[in-house]
Short mmCIF file of N, CA and C and ligand atoms in Angstrom, two decimals:
data_model
loop_
_atom_site.label_atom_id
_atom_site.label_comp_id
_atom_site.label_asym_id
_atom_site.label_seq_id
_atom_site.Cartn_x
_atom_site.Cartn_y
_atom_site.Cartn_z
N MET Q 4 20.00 9.75 -0.62
CA MET Q 4 18.76 9.56 -1.37
C MET Q 4 17.58 10.04 -0.54
N ALA Q 5 16.70 10.74 -1.18
CA ALA Q 5 15.51 11.23 -0.47
C ALA Q 5 14.58 10.05 -0.16
N THR Q 6 13.97 10.09 0.99
CA THR Q 6 13.00 9.06 1.33
C THR Q 6 11.69 9.72 1.74
N CYS Q 7 10.63 8.95 1.62
CA CYS Q 7 9.30 9.45 1.94
C CYS Q 7 8.95 9.07 3.37
N THR Q 8 8.46 10.05 4.10
CA THR Q 8 8.09 9.82 5.50
C THR Q 8 6.57 9.76 5.67
N HIS Q 9 5.84 9.54 4.55
CA HIS Q 9 4.37 9.60 4.61
C HIS Q 9 3.70 8.27 4.35
N LEU Q 10 4.49 7.19 4.40
CA LEU Q 10 3.91 5.89 4.05
C LEU Q 10 2.79 5.48 5.00
N ALA Q 11 2.79 6.02 6.21
CA ALA Q 11 1.73 5.70 7.17
C ALA Q 11 0.38 6.25 6.72
N GLN Q 12 0.39 7.22 5.79
CA GLN Q 12 -0.87 7.76 5.28
C GLN Q 12 -1.60 6.79 4.36
N ILE Q 13 -0.90 5.77 3.89
CA ILE Q 13 -1.48 4.92 2.85
C ILE Q 13 -2.63 4.09 3.41
N ALA Q 14 -3.81 4.27 2.83
CA ALA Q 14 -4.98 3.49 3.22
C ALA Q 14 -5.50 2.68 2.04
N VAL Q 15 -5.07 3.03 0.85
CA VAL Q 15 -5.53 2.34 -0.35
C VAL Q 15 -4.46 1.35 -0.78
N LEU Q 16 -4.68 0.07 -0.45
CA LEU Q 16 -3.70 -0.95 -0.82
C LEU Q 16 -4.19 -1.79 -1.99
N GLN Q 17 -5.46 -1.67 -2.28
CA GLN Q 17 -6.05 -2.38 -3.42
C GLN Q 17 -6.63 -1.34 -4.36
N LEU Q 18 -6.14 -1.29 -5.57
CA LEU Q 18 -6.64 -0.31 -6.52
C LEU Q 18 -8.04 -0.70 -6.99
N PRO Q 19 -8.88 0.28 -7.30
CA PRO Q 19 -10.24 -0.04 -7.79
C PRO Q 19 -10.17 -0.77 -9.12
N GLU Q 20 -11.20 -1.62 -9.38
CA GLU Q 20 -11.26 -2.36 -10.64
C GLU Q 20 -11.29 -1.43 -11.84
N SER Q 21 -12.08 -0.38 -11.70
CA SER Q 21 -12.19 0.57 -12.80
C SER Q 21 -12.64 1.91 -12.25
N VAL Q 22 -12.30 2.97 -12.96
CA VAL Q 22 -12.77 4.31 -12.60
C VAL Q 22 -13.31 4.98 -13.86
N ALA Q 23 -14.19 5.95 -13.66
CA ALA Q 23 -14.82 6.61 -14.80
C ALA Q 23 -13.97 7.75 -15.35
N GLY Q 24 -12.97 8.18 -14.55
CA GLY Q 24 -12.14 9.30 -14.98
C GLY Q 24 -11.79 10.15 -13.78
N CYS Q 25 -11.27 11.35 -14.03
CA CYS Q 25 -10.99 12.28 -12.94
C CYS Q 25 -12.32 12.71 -12.33
N GLU Q 26 -12.50 12.44 -11.04
CA GLU Q 26 -13.82 12.72 -10.47
C GLU Q 26 -14.16 14.20 -10.45
N ASP Q 27 -13.15 15.05 -10.34
CA ASP Q 27 -13.42 16.49 -10.35
C ASP Q 27 -13.71 17.00 -11.76
N CYS Q 28 -13.01 16.46 -12.76
CA CYS Q 28 -13.31 16.84 -14.14
C CYS Q 28 -14.71 16.39 -14.54
N LEU Q 29 -15.09 15.18 -14.11
CA LEU Q 29 -16.41 14.69 -14.47
C LEU Q 29 -17.50 15.61 -13.92
N ARG Q 30 -17.22 16.21 -12.75
CA ARG Q 30 -18.19 17.09 -12.12
C ARG Q 30 -18.33 18.40 -12.91
N ILE Q 31 -17.25 18.89 -13.49
CA ILE Q 31 -17.29 20.20 -14.16
C ILE Q 31 -17.23 20.07 -15.68
N ASP Q 32 -17.36 18.83 -16.17
CA ASP Q 32 -17.29 18.61 -17.61
C ASP Q 32 -15.91 18.98 -18.17
N GLY Q 33 -14.88 18.74 -17.38
CA GLY Q 33 -13.51 19.03 -17.81
C GLY Q 33 -12.88 17.83 -18.50
N VAL Q 34 -11.67 18.02 -18.98
CA VAL Q 34 -10.94 16.93 -19.64
C VAL Q 34 -9.61 16.71 -18.92
N TRP Q 35 -9.12 15.49 -19.01
CA TRP Q 35 -7.87 15.15 -18.33
C TRP Q 35 -6.97 14.38 -19.29
N LEU Q 36 -5.69 14.38 -18.93
CA LEU Q 36 -4.74 13.60 -19.72
C LEU Q 36 -4.46 12.27 -19.03
N HIS Q 37 -3.84 12.32 -17.84
CA HIS Q 37 -3.52 11.09 -17.12
C HIS Q 37 -4.18 11.12 -15.75
N LEU Q 38 -4.43 9.91 -15.22
CA LEU Q 38 -5.14 9.80 -13.94
C LEU Q 38 -4.21 9.37 -12.82
N ARG Q 39 -4.44 9.95 -11.64
CA ARG Q 39 -3.68 9.64 -10.43
C ARG Q 39 -4.67 9.36 -9.30
N ILE Q 40 -4.32 8.42 -8.43
CA ILE Q 40 -5.20 8.14 -7.29
C ILE Q 40 -4.48 8.53 -6.00
N CYS Q 41 -5.23 9.15 -5.09
CA CYS Q 41 -4.69 9.50 -3.78
C CYS Q 41 -4.64 8.23 -2.93
N LEU Q 42 -3.50 7.95 -2.37
CA LEU Q 42 -3.34 6.70 -1.61
C LEU Q 42 -3.86 6.83 -0.19
N ALA Q 43 -4.26 8.00 0.23
CA ALA Q 43 -4.84 8.15 1.57
C ALA Q 43 -6.34 7.96 1.55
N CYS Q 44 -7.02 8.43 0.49
CA CYS Q 44 -8.48 8.41 0.51
C CYS Q 44 -9.10 7.87 -0.78
N GLY Q 45 -8.30 7.59 -1.79
CA GLY Q 45 -8.85 7.03 -3.02
C GLY Q 45 -9.39 8.06 -4.00
N HIS Q 46 -9.21 9.33 -3.73
CA HIS Q 46 -9.62 10.38 -4.68
C HIS Q 46 -8.91 10.18 -6.01
N VAL Q 47 -9.67 10.21 -7.10
CA VAL Q 47 -9.07 10.09 -8.43
C VAL Q 47 -9.02 11.47 -9.07
N GLY Q 48 -7.81 11.91 -9.39
CA GLY Q 48 -7.62 13.23 -9.97
C GLY Q 48 -6.77 13.15 -11.22
N CYS Q 49 -6.55 14.31 -11.83
CA CYS Q 49 -5.79 14.33 -13.09
C CYS Q 49 -4.41 14.94 -12.87
N CYS Q 50 -3.52 14.60 -13.79
CA CYS Q 50 -2.09 14.95 -13.67
C CYS Q 50 -1.84 16.42 -13.97
N ASP Q 51 -0.59 16.82 -13.80
CA ASP Q 51 -0.23 18.22 -14.01
C ASP Q 51 -0.15 18.63 -15.48
N ASN Q 52 -0.28 17.68 -16.39
CA ASN Q 52 -0.39 18.04 -17.80
C ASN Q 52 -1.84 18.18 -18.24
N SER Q 53 -2.74 18.03 -17.28
CA SER Q 53 -4.16 18.25 -17.55
C SER Q 53 -4.49 19.70 -17.21
N PRO Q 54 -5.50 20.26 -17.85
CA PRO Q 54 -5.80 21.69 -17.64
C PRO Q 54 -6.10 22.04 -16.18
N ASN Q 55 -6.72 21.14 -15.45
CA ASN Q 55 -7.17 21.50 -14.09
C ASN Q 55 -6.33 20.92 -12.96
N ARG Q 56 -5.39 20.06 -13.26
CA ARG Q 56 -4.43 19.54 -12.27
C ARG Q 56 -5.10 19.15 -10.95
N HIS Q 57 -6.12 18.30 -11.06
CA HIS Q 57 -6.91 18.02 -9.86
C HIS Q 57 -6.19 17.16 -8.84
N ALA Q 58 -5.24 16.34 -9.27
CA ALA Q 58 -4.51 15.54 -8.27
C ALA Q 58 -3.69 16.45 -7.37
N THR Q 59 -3.01 17.42 -7.96
CA THR Q 59 -2.22 18.37 -7.16
C THR Q 59 -3.15 19.25 -6.32
N ALA Q 60 -4.28 19.65 -6.90
CA ALA Q 60 -5.24 20.46 -6.14
C ALA Q 60 -5.73 19.69 -4.91
N HIS Q 61 -5.94 18.38 -5.09
CA HIS Q 61 -6.40 17.56 -3.96
C HIS Q 61 -5.34 17.51 -2.87
N TYR Q 62 -4.10 17.41 -3.26
CA TYR Q 62 -3.01 17.44 -2.26
C TYR Q 62 -3.05 18.75 -1.46
N HIS Q 63 -3.23 19.86 -2.15
CA HIS Q 63 -3.25 21.14 -1.44
C HIS Q 63 -4.48 21.25 -0.53
N ASP Q 64 -5.59 20.68 -0.96
CA ASP Q 64 -6.82 20.74 -0.17
C ASP Q 64 -6.77 19.83 1.04
N SER Q 65 -6.08 18.70 0.91
CA SER Q 65 -6.24 17.63 1.89
C SER Q 65 -4.99 17.35 2.71
N ASP Q 66 -3.81 17.77 2.22
CA ASP Q 66 -2.53 17.35 2.81
C ASP Q 66 -2.27 15.87 2.64
N HIS Q 67 -2.98 15.20 1.76
CA HIS Q 67 -2.67 13.81 1.43
C HIS Q 67 -1.47 13.82 0.48
N ALA Q 68 -0.35 13.26 0.94
CA ALA Q 68 0.92 13.49 0.26
C ALA Q 68 1.17 12.56 -0.92
N LEU Q 69 0.55 11.38 -0.92
CA LEU Q 69 0.97 10.35 -1.87
C LEU Q 69 -0.09 10.06 -2.93
N ILE Q 70 0.35 10.02 -4.17
CA ILE Q 70 -0.50 9.58 -5.27
C ILE Q 70 0.17 8.41 -5.97
N ARG Q 71 -0.66 7.65 -6.69
CA ARG Q 71 -0.11 6.62 -7.56
C ARG Q 71 -0.71 6.81 -8.94
N SER Q 72 0.07 6.53 -9.95
CA SER Q 72 -0.44 6.58 -11.31
C SER Q 72 -1.47 5.48 -11.52
N LEU Q 73 -2.54 5.79 -12.26
CA LEU Q 73 -3.51 4.77 -12.66
C LEU Q 73 -3.35 4.38 -14.12
N GLU Q 74 -2.32 4.91 -14.77
CA GLU Q 74 -2.12 4.61 -16.18
C GLU Q 74 -1.68 3.16 -16.35
N PRO Q 75 -2.14 2.50 -17.42
CA PRO Q 75 -1.70 1.13 -17.68
C PRO Q 75 -0.17 1.07 -17.78
N GLU Q 76 0.41 0.02 -17.25
CA GLU Q 76 1.85 -0.19 -17.31
C GLU Q 76 2.64 0.74 -16.39
N GLU Q 77 1.98 1.61 -15.67
CA GLU Q 77 2.72 2.49 -14.75
C GLU Q 77 2.40 2.10 -13.32
N GLU Q 78 3.44 1.90 -12.50
CA GLU Q 78 3.17 1.55 -11.11
C GLU Q 78 3.89 2.46 -10.13
N TRP Q 79 4.31 3.61 -10.60
CA TRP Q 79 5.03 4.51 -9.69
C TRP Q 79 4.05 5.32 -8.83
N SER Q 80 4.56 5.66 -7.67
CA SER Q 80 3.88 6.59 -6.77
C SER Q 80 4.76 7.81 -6.60
N TRP Q 81 4.15 8.88 -6.10
CA TRP Q 81 4.86 10.15 -5.96
C TRP Q 81 4.44 10.80 -4.65
N CYS Q 82 5.42 11.31 -3.92
CA CYS Q 82 5.12 12.07 -2.71
C CYS Q 82 5.31 13.55 -3.01
N TYR Q 83 4.25 14.32 -2.87
CA TYR Q 83 4.31 15.76 -3.14
C TYR Q 83 5.20 16.48 -2.13
N VAL Q 84 5.21 16.01 -0.91
CA VAL Q 84 5.96 16.71 0.13
C VAL Q 84 7.45 16.47 -0.02
N ASP Q 85 7.82 15.21 -0.14
CA ASP Q 85 9.24 14.86 -0.25
C ASP Q 85 9.76 14.95 -1.68
N GLU Q 86 8.83 15.11 -2.64
CA GLU Q 86 9.18 15.17 -4.06
C GLU Q 86 10.05 13.97 -4.45
N VAL Q 87 9.54 12.80 -4.12
CA VAL Q 87 10.26 11.58 -4.45
C VAL Q 87 9.31 10.58 -5.09
N ALA Q 88 9.79 9.92 -6.14
CA ALA Q 88 9.02 8.87 -6.79
C ALA Q 88 9.46 7.53 -6.24
N MET Q 89 8.53 6.59 -6.18
CA MET Q 89 8.86 5.27 -5.63
C MET Q 89 7.85 4.26 -6.15
N VAL Q 90 8.21 2.99 -6.03
CA VAL Q 90 7.26 1.92 -6.28
C VAL Q 90 6.94 1.30 -4.93
N ILE Q 91 5.65 1.23 -4.61
CA ILE Q 91 5.20 0.68 -3.33
C ILE Q 91 4.65 -0.71 -3.60
N PRO Q 92 5.41 -1.74 -3.27
CA PRO Q 92 5.03 -3.10 -3.70
C PRO Q 92 3.78 -3.64 -3.01
N ASP Q 93 3.36 -3.05 -1.90
CA ASP Q 93 2.17 -3.52 -1.19
C ASP Q 93 0.88 -3.20 -1.93
N ILE Q 94 0.94 -2.29 -2.88
CA ILE Q 94 -0.28 -1.88 -3.56
C ILE Q 94 -0.57 -2.83 -4.71
N ARG Q 95 -1.79 -3.41 -4.66
CA ARG Q 95 -2.14 -4.44 -5.62
C ARG Q 95 -3.27 -3.96 -6.54
N GLY Q 96 -3.38 -4.65 -7.66
CA GLY Q 96 -4.49 -4.39 -8.56
C GLY Q 96 -4.08 -3.56 -9.75
N GLN Q 97 -5.00 -3.54 -10.69
CA GLN Q 97 -4.78 -2.79 -11.92
C GLN Q 97 -6.14 -2.19 -12.27
N THR Q 98 -6.16 -0.90 -12.48
CA THR Q 98 -7.42 -0.19 -12.67
C THR Q 98 -7.70 0.01 -14.15
N ARG Q 99 -8.90 -0.34 -14.55
CA ARG Q 99 -9.33 -0.06 -15.92
C ARG Q 99 -9.74 1.40 -16.01
N ILE Q 100 -9.18 2.13 -16.95
CA ILE Q 100 -9.50 3.54 -17.08
C ILE Q 100 -9.95 3.83 -18.51
N PRO Q 101 -10.81 4.83 -18.67
CA PRO Q 101 -11.23 5.22 -20.03
C PRO Q 101 -10.09 5.97 -20.72
N PRO Q 102 -10.10 6.02 -22.04
CA PRO Q 102 -9.08 6.82 -22.73
C PRO Q 102 -9.21 8.30 -22.38
N SER Q 103 -8.09 8.99 -22.40
CA SER Q 103 -8.10 10.42 -22.09
C SER Q 103 -8.99 11.18 -23.06
N PRO Q 104 -9.91 11.99 -22.54
CA PRO Q 104 -10.75 12.80 -23.44
C PRO Q 104 -9.93 13.83 -24.21
N MET Q 105 -8.70 14.14 -23.75
CA MET Q 105 -7.85 15.07 -24.49
C MET Q 105 -7.27 14.40 -25.73
N LEU Q 106 -7.13 13.08 -25.67
CA LEU Q 106 -6.51 12.37 -26.78
C LEU Q 106 -7.55 11.85 -27.77
N THR Q 107 -8.77 11.71 -27.30
CA THR Q 107 -9.81 11.17 -28.18
C THR Q 107 -10.67 12.28 -28.76
N GLY Q 108 -10.59 13.48 -28.12
CA GLY Q 108 -11.36 14.67 -28.45
C GLY Q 108 -12.02 14.54 -29.78
ZN1 LIG J 25 6.54 11.62 1.68
ZN1 LIG J 26 -9.36 16.64 -13.29
ZN1 LIG J 27 -6.83 12.10 -0.60
#
């Protein structure tokens, strides 16, 4: 079984109460489908089904390997480097997110 060797990068153990959306999309007036948070720095980006794929772009820009889903009812994390999904039980909280602008358009 593949394992992740990047758990030491995790600095975000408490999820934010709420976020306004993908921070990069908000800057460029873009739209997103699902939200992901970087567990190293707290950057909020959008998933690969979003037009701008800002979560993946952030990984390429920063080498921050781990993201966690911010979607309600989802608690999985993903390591881009090891390409492995996992649940990290140390991460607490539930983030309120706005509805996807792609779905409410
Ligand atoms: Zn990893
Ligand atoms: Zn985005
Ligand atoms: Zn980051």
